[in-house]
Coordinates of C-alpha atoms in Angstrom, one line a residue:
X1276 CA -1.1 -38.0 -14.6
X1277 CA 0.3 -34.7 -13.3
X1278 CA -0.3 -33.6 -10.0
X1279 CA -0.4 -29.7 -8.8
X1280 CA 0.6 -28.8 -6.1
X1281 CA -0.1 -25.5 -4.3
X1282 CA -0.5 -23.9 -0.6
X1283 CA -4.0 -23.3 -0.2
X1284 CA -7.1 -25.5 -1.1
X1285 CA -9.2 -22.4 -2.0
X1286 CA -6.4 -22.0 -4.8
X1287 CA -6.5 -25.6 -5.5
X1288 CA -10.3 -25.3 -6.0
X1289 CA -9.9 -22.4 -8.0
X1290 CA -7.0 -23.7 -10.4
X1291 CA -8.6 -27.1 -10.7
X1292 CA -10.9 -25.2 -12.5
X1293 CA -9.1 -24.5 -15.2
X1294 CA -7.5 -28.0 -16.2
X1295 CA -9.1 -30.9 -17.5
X1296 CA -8.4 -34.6 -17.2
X1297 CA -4.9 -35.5 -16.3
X1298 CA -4.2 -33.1 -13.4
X1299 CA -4.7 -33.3 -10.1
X1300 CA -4.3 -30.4 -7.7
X1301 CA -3.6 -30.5 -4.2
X1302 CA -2.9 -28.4 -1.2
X1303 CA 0.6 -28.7 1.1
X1304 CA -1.4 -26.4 3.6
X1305 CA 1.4 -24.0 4.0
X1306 CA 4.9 -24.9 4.4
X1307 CA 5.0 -28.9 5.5
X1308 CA 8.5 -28.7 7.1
X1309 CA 10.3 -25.9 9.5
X1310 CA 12.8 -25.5 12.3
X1311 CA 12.2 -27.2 15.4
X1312 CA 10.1 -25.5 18.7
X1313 CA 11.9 -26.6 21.4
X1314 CA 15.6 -26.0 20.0
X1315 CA 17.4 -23.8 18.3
X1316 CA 17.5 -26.1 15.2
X1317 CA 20.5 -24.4 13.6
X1318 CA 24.5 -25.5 13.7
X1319 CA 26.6 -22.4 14.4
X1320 CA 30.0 -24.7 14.3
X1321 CA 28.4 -26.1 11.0
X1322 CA 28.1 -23.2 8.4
X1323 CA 24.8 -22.4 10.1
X1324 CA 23.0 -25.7 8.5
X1325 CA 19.5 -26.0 9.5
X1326 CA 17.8 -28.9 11.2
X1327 CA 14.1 -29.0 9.7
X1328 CA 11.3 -31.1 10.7
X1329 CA 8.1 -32.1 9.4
X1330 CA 5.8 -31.0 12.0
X1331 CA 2.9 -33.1 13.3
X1332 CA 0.3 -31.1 11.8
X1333 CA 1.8 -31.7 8.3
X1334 CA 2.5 -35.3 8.5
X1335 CA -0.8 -36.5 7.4
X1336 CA -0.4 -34.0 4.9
X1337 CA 2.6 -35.1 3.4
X1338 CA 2.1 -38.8 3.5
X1339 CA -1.4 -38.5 1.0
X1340 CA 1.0 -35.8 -1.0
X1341 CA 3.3 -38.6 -0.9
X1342 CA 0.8 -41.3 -2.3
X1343 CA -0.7 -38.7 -5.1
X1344 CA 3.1 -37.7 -5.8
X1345 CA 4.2 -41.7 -6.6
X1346 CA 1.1 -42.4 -8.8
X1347 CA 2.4 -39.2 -10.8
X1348 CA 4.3 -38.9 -14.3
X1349 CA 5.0 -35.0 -13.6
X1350 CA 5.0 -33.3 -10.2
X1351 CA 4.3 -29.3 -11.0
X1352 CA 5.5 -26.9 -7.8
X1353 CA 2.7 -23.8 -7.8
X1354 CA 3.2 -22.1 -5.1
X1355 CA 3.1 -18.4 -4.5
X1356 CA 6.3 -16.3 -6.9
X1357 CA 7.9 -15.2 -3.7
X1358 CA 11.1 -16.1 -1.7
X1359 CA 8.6 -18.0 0.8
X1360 CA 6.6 -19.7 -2.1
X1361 CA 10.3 -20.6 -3.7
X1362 CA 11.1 -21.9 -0.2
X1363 CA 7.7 -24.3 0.1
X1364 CA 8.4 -26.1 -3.6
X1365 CA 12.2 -26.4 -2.0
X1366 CA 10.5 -28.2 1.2
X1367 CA 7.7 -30.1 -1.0
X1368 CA 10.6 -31.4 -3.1
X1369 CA 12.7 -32.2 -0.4
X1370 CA 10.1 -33.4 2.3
X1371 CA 7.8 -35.8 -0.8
X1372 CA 11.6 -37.7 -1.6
X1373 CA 11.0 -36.2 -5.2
X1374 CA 14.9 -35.5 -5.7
X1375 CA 16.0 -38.5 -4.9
X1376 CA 13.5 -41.7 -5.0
X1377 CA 14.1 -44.7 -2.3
X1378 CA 15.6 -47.5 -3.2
X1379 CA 13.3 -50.1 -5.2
X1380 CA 10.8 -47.3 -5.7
X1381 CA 10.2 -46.2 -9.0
X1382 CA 12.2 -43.2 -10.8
X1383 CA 11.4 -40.4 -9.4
X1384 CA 8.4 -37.9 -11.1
X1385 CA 9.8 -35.3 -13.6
X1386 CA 10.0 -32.1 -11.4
X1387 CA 8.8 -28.6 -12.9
X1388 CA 7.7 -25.2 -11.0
X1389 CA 5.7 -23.1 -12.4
X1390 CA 4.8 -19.6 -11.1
X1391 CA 2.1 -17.3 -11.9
X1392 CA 1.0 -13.4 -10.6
X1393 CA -2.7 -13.9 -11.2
X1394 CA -5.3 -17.3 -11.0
X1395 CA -6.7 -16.8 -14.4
X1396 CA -7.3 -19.3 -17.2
X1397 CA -5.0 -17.5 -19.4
X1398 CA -2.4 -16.8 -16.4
X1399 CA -1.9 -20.9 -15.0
X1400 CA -2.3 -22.3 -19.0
X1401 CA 0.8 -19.5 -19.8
X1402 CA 2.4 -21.1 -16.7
X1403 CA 2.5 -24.6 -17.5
X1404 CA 4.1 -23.8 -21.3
X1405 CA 6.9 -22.4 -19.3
X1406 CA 7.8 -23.9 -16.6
X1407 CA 11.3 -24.0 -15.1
X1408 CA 13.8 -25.1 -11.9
X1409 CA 13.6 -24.1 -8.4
X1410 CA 15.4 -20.8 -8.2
X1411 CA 18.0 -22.5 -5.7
X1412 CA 19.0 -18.3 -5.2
X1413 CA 15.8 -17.7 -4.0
X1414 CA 15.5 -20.7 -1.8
X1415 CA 18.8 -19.6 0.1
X1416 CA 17.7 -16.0 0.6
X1417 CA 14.9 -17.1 2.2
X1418 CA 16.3 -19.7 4.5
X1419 CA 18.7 -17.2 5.4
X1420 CA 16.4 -14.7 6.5
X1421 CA 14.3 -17.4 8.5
X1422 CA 18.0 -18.3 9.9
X1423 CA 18.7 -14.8 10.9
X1424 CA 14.9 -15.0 12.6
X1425 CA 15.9 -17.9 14.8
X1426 CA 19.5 -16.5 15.8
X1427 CA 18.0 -13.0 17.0
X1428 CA 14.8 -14.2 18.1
X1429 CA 14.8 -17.4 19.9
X1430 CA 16.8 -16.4 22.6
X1431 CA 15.4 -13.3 22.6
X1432 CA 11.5 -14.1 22.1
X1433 CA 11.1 -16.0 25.7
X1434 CA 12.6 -13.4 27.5
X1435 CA 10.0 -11.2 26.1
X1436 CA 7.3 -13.7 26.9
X1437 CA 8.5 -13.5 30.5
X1438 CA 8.5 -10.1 30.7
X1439 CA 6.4 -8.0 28.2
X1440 CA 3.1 -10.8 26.9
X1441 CA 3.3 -13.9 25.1
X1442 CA 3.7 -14.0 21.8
X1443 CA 5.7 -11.3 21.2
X1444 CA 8.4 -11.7 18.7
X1445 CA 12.2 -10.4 18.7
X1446 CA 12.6 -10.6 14.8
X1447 CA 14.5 -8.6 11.8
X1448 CA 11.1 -6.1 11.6
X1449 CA 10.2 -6.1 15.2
X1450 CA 13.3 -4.9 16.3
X1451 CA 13.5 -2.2 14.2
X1452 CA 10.1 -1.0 15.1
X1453 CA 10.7 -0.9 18.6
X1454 CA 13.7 1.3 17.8
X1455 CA 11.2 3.5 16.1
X1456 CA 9.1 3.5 18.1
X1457 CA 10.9 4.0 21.4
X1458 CA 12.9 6.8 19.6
X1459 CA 9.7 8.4 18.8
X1460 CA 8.6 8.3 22.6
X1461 CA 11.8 10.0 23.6
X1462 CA 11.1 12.7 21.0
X1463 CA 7.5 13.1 22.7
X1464 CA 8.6 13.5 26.5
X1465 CA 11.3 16.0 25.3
X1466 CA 9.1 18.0 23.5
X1467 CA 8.0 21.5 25.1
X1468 CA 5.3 23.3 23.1
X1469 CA 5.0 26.6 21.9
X1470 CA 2.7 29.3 21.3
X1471 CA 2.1 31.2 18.0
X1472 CA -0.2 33.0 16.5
X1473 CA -2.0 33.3 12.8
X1474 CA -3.7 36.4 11.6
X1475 CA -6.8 36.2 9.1
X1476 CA -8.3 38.8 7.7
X1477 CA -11.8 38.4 5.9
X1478 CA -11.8 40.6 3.4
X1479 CA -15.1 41.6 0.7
X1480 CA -15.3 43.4 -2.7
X1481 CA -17.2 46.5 -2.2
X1482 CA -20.7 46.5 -2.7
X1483 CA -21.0 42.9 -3.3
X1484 CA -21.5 40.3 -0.8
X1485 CA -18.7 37.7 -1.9
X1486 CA -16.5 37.3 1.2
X1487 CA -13.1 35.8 1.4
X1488 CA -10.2 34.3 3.9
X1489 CA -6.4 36.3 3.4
X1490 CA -3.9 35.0 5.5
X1491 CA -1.0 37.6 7.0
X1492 CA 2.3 36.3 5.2
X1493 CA 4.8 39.5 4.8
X1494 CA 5.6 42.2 7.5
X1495 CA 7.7 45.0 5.6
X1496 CA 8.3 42.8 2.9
X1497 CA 9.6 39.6 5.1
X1498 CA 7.9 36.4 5.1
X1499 CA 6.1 35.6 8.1
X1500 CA 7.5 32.2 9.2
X1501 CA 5.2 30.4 11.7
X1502 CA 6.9 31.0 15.0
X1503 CA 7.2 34.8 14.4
X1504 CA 3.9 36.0 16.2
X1505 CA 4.5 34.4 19.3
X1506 CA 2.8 36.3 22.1
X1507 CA -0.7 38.0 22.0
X1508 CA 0.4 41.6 22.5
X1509 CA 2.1 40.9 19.5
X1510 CA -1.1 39.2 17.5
X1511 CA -2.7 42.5 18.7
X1512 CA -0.4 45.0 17.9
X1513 CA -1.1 43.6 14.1
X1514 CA -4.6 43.4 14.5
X1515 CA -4.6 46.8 15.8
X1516 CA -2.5 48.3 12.8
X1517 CA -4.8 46.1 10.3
X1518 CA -8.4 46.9 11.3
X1519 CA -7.3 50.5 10.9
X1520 CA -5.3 49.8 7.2
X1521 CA -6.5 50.0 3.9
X1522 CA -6.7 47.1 1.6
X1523 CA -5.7 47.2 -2.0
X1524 CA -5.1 44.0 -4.5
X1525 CA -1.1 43.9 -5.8
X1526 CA -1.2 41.0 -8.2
X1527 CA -3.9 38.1 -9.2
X1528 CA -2.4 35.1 -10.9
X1529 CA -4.6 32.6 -12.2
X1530 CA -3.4 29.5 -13.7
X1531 CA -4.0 25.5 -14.7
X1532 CA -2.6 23.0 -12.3
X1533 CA -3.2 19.7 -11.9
X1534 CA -3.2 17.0 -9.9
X1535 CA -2.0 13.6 -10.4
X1536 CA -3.2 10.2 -10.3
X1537 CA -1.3 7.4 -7.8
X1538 CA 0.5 4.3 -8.7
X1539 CA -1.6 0.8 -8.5
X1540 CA -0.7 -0.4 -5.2
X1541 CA 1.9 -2.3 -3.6
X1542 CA 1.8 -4.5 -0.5
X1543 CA 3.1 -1.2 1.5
X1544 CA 0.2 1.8 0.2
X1545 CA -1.9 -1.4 -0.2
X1546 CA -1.7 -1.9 3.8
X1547 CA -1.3 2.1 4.3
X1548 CA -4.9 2.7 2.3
X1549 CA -7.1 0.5 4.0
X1550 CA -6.0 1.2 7.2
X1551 CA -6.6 5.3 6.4
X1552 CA -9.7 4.6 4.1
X1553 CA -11.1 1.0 4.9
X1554 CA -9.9 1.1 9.2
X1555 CA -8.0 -2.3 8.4
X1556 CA -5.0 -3.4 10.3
X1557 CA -2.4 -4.7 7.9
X1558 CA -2.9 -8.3 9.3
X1559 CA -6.7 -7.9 8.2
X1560 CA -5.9 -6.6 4.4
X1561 CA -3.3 -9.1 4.3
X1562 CA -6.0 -12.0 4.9
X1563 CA -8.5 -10.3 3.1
X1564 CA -6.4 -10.0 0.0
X1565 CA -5.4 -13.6 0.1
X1566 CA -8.9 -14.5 -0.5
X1567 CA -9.1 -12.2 -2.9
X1568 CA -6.2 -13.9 -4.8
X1569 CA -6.8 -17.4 -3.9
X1570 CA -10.1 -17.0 -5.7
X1571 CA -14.2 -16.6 -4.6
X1572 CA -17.4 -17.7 -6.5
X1573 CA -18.5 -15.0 -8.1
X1574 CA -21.5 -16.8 -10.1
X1575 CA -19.2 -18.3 -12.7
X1576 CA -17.4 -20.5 -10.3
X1577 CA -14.1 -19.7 -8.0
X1578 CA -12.2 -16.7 -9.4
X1579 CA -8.8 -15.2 -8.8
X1580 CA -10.0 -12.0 -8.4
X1581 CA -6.6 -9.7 -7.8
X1582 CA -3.3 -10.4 -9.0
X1583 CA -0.4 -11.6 -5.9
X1584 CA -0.6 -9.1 -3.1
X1585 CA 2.9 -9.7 -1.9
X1586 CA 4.9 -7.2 -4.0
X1587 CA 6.9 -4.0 -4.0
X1588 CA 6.6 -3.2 -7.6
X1589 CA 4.3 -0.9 -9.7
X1590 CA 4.7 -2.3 -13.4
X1591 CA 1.7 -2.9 -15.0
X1592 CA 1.3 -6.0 -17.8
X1593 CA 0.5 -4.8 -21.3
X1594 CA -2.8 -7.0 -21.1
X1595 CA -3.8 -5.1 -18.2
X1596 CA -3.2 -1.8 -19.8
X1597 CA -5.3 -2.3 -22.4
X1598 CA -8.1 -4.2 -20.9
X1599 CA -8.2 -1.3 -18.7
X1600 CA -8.2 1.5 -21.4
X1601 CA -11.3 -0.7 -22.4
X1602 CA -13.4 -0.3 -19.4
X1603 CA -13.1 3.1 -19.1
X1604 CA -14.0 3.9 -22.5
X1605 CA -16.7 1.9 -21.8
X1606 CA -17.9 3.2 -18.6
X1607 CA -17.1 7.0 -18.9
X1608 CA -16.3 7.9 -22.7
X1609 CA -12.9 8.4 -24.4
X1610 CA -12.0 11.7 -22.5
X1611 CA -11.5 9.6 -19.3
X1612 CA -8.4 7.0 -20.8
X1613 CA -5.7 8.2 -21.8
X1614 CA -4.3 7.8 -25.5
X1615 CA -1.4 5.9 -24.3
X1616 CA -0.9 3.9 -20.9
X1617 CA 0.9 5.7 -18.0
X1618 CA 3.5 3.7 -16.3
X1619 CA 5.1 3.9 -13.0
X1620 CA 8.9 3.6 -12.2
X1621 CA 9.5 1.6 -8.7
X1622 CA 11.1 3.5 -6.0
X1623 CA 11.4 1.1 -3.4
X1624 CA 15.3 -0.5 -3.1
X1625 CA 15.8 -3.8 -4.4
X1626 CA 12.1 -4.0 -5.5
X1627 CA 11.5 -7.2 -7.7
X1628 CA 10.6 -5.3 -10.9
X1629 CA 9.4 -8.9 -12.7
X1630 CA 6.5 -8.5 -10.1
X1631 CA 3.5 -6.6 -11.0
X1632 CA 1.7 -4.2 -9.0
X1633 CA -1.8 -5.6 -6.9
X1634 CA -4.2 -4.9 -9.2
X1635 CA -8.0 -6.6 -10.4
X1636 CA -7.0 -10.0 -12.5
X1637 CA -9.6 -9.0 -14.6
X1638 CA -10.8 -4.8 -14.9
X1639 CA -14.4 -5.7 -16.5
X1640 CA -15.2 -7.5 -13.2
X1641 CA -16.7 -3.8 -11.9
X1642 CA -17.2 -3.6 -8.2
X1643 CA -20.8 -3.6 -8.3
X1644 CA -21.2 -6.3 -10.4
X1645 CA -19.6 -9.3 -8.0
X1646 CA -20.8 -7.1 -4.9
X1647 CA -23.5 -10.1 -4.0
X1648 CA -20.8 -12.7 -4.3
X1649 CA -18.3 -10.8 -1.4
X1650 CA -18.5 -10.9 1.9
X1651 CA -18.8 -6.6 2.7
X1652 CA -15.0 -6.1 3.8
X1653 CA -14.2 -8.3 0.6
X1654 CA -16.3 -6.0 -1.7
X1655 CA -14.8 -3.2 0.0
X1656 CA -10.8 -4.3 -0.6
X1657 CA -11.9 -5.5 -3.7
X1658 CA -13.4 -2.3 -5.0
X1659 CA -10.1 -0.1 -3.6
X1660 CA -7.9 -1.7 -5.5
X1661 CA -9.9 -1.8 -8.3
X1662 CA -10.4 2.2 -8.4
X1663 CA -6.8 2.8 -7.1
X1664 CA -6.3 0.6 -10.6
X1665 CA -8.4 2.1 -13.2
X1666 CA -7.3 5.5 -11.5
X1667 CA -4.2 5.0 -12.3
X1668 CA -5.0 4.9 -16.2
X1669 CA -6.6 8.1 -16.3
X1670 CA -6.2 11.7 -17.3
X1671 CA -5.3 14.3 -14.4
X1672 CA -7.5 16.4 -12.7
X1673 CA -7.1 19.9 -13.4
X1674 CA -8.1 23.0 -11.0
X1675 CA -8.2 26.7 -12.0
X1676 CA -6.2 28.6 -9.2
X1677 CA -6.0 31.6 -8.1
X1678 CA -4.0 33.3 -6.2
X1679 CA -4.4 36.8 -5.0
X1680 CA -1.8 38.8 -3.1
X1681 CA -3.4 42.0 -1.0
X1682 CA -1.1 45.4 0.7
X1683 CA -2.1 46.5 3.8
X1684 CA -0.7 49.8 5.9
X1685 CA -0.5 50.8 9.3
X1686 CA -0.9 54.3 10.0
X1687 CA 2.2 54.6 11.1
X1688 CA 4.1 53.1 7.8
X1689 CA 3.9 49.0 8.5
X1690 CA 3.6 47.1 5.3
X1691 CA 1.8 44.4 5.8
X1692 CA 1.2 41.6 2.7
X1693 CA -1.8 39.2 3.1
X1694 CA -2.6 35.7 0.6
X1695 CA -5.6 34.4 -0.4
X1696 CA -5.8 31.4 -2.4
X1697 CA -8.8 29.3 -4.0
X1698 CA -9.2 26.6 -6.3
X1699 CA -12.2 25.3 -8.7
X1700 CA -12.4 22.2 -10.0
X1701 CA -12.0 22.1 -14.1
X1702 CA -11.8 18.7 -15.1
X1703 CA -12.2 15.4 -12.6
X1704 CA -10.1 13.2 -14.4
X1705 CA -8.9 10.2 -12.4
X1706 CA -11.3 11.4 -9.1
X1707 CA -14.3 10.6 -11.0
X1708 CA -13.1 7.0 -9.4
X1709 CA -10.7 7.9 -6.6
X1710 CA -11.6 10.4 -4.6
X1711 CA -9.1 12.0 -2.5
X1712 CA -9.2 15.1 -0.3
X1713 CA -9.4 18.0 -2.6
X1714 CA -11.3 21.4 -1.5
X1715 CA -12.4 23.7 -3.4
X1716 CA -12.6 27.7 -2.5
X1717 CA -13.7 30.2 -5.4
X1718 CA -12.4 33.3 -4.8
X1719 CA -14.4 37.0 -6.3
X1720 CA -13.8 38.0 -9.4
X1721 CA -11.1 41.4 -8.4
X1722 CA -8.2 43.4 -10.1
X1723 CA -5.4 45.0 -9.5
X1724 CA -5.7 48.2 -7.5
X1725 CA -8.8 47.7 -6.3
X1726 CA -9.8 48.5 -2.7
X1727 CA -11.2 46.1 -0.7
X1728 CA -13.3 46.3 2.6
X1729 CA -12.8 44.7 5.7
X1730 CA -14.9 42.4 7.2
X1731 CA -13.1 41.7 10.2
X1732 CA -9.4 41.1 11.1
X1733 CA -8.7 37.4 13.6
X1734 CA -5.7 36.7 15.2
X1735 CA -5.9 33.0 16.3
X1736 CA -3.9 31.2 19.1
X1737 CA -2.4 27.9 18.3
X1738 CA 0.4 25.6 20.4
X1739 CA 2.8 23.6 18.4
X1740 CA 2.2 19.7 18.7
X1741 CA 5.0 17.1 19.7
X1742 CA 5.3 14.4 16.9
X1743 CA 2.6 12.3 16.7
X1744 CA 3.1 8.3 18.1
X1745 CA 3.2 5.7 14.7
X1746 CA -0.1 4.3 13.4
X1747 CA 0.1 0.3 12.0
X1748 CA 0.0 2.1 8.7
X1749 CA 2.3 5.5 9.1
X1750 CA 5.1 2.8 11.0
X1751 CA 5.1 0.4 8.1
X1752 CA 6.0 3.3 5.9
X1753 CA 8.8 4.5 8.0
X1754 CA 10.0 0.9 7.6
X1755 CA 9.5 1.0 3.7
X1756 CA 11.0 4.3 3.4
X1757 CA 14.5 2.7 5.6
X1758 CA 14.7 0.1 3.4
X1759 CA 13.1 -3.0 5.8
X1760 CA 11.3 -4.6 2.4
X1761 CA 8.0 -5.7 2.8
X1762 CA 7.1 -5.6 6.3
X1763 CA 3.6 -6.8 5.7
X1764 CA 3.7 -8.4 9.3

């Protein structure tokens, strides 16, 4: 008999699915040992060593993992790919005596870990041909990281209890996000606004009713920056000088441009695009996306329905690329995939490029389809990452600009230059799926030479704004962007 053993029972349900007689698959709940509450649990004199315990909650846990362990030929480690998965096979190992049997007990069950990015048939039967060691390396980095979390915070943390709120935590993240933020609050009280002023000039072909926005951008040839027009005598000085000019085209320039499709997601944009689209705090997409991963009944039984949400990476499996290419020939027709798949190069520092990016475990599951299976916000994460996906596998959209540059001048010899631009939509592409803000202006049909005729000339008053205070999602880029990992917490 071989007995599985992963975190969550709603992944134990779901993989049990997927093996027949022989296996057994149980839950550890989470990590079943950690450092102690009430002391620091760590030997500064000793190299650092760590004290773990099995805390109370676990024990019955560990005791029926110890029972199902003993009856076992092969003991398989599944927890999640990451350093805190690595860690809870380390613990299991350690905590079920599967290292080193008591004496008079039988020899100890053959050991093998097994690791996986999706809970899929093919993904967990691929993961048991191969399995392998606990990545010791791995193991280490993450105690050391919870070390480091002790050290700073647990003298730290009930000080802030006492005087901020409880629960509060003085960790590796949260410290540098108070920085952040507190250096961002300093930047806000010293900040003394100023006032400028933009000109716009609606301008009209002659005869025809087509009207259009110019913006001022040259006096005499110089560009106008956006502090230049700082006083209203000077805003209507201009628009004194304007409503009595001429107006006469100097160049059009049309042209293709196009606009891009995103990388799938990682845990960062993953977090940063439901809060802006969806309203979720990152704590909410994270719990969302575990069930998501851990696996729902979608009619067919429990499914894995994206791949592992804690990553940094954007690579894309070859499976995925073409299953992909599939549905969207499917769905749209061949002018929506592309001939060959588009892959992303990870930016992030030290990203773990043997992850893959969160994407739908399988794409032919559509949104709509499993929508009576998902709780709404599960339907709605669900169907995010599935466009951000399929977007990311498509052609660019492409606009026909245009952009027309206008001469104005003052009676008394002021040049003035004025920029209208517009934009029409020529192809969708990928925002047939993912829609992101795109406007479009159409701008008249004109040449150069041609006089134009004034509608009516607006200066308007603005104030410059201080920097704007961190949202969860606009902070946890900041950190990403530093170089703090993942801070998914």
């Amino acid at each position: 008999m071989k007995l599985v053993i992963v975190e969550s029972p709603t992944k134990a349900k779901t993989i049990s699915r997927f093996l027949g007689k022989g296996f057994i698959v149980d839950s550890s709940y989470g990590h079943i040992r950690d450092l102690p509450k009430t002391v620091l649990g760590i030997d500064p004199e000793n190299n650092f060593e760590p004290k773990y315990i099995i805390p109370i909650k676990a024990k019955k846990i560990v005791t029926q993992l110890k029972k199902e362990a003993e009856k076992a030929n092969t003991v398989i480690l599944a927890t999640d790919e990451d350093r805190e998965g690595e860690a809870i096979a380390w613990h299991l190992m350690k905590a079920l005596g599967l290292d080193a049997p008591k004496e008079g007990k039988k020899k100890a069950p053959k050991i093998e870990r097994i690791v996986f990015h999706e809970i899929t048939k093919k993904a967990i039967e691929e993961a048991l041909q191969s399995p392998r060691a606990i990545d010791i390396p791995l193991v280490d980095a993450q105690q050391a990281r919870r070390i480091l979390d002790r050290i700073v915070g647990y003298k730290l943390s009930p000080f802030l209890w006492k005087k901020v709120a409880r629960g509060l935590s003085a960790g590796r993240v949260q410290s540098v996000a108070l920085r952040l933020i507190a250096e961002r609050e300093r930047e806000i009280e010293a900040f003394i606004k100023q006032e400028y002023w933009t000109i716009d000039a609606i301008l009209g072909k002659e005869h025809v009713g087509k009207e259009f926005t110019a913006h001022l951008s040259k006096i005499n040839g110089k560009t106008v920056q956006k502090l230049d027009i700082g006083t209203e005598p000077q805003a209507m000085e201009i628009k004194t000088d304007l409503d009595s000019a001429s107006f006469v085209i100097e160049s059009v320039e049309k042209k293709a441009t196009i606009k891009n499709p995103y990388p799938p997601f990682t845990t960062s944009t993953l977090q940063q695009e439901a809060s802006r689209k969806l309203g979720f705090s990152a704590k909410q997409t994270m719990m969302i996306a575990q069930q998501l991963y851990e696996g729902i009944d979608v009619g067919d039984g429990h499914q894995g329905l994206i791949t592992y949400m804690r990553t940094d990476s954007v690579n894309l499996s070859e499976e995925a690329l073409q299953s992909g290419k599939e549905v969207l020939t499917e769905l749209f027709g061949k002018q929506y995939a592309l001939p060959q798949p588009r892959r992303f190069k990870t930016k992030s520092k030290g990203a773990q490029e043997a992850h893959e990016a969160v994407r739908p475990a399988d794409p032919r599951r559509h949104p709509e389809i499993i929508k009576q299976y998902l709780e709404r916000n599960q339907f709605r994460l669900y169907d995010l990452i599935w466009r951000r996906f399929m977007a990311s596998q498509m052609p660019e959209a492409v606009f026909d600009s245009t952009s027309i540059d206008i001469g104005a001048k003052a009676e008394h010899g002021t040049a003035y230059g004025l920029r209208a631009t517009g934009q029409i939509m020529k192809f969708d592409g990928f925002l047939k799926v993912y829609t992101t803000k795109t406007e479009e202006v159409e701008l008249p049909d004109v040449k150069n030479g041609e006089t134009l005729k004034k509608i009516s000339i607006d200066p308007v008053q603005h104030f410059t704004e201080p920097p704007a205070r961190y949202t969860e999602a606009s902070l946890i880029k900041l950190l990403e962007e530093n170089g703090f990992g993942r801070p998914s917490t």
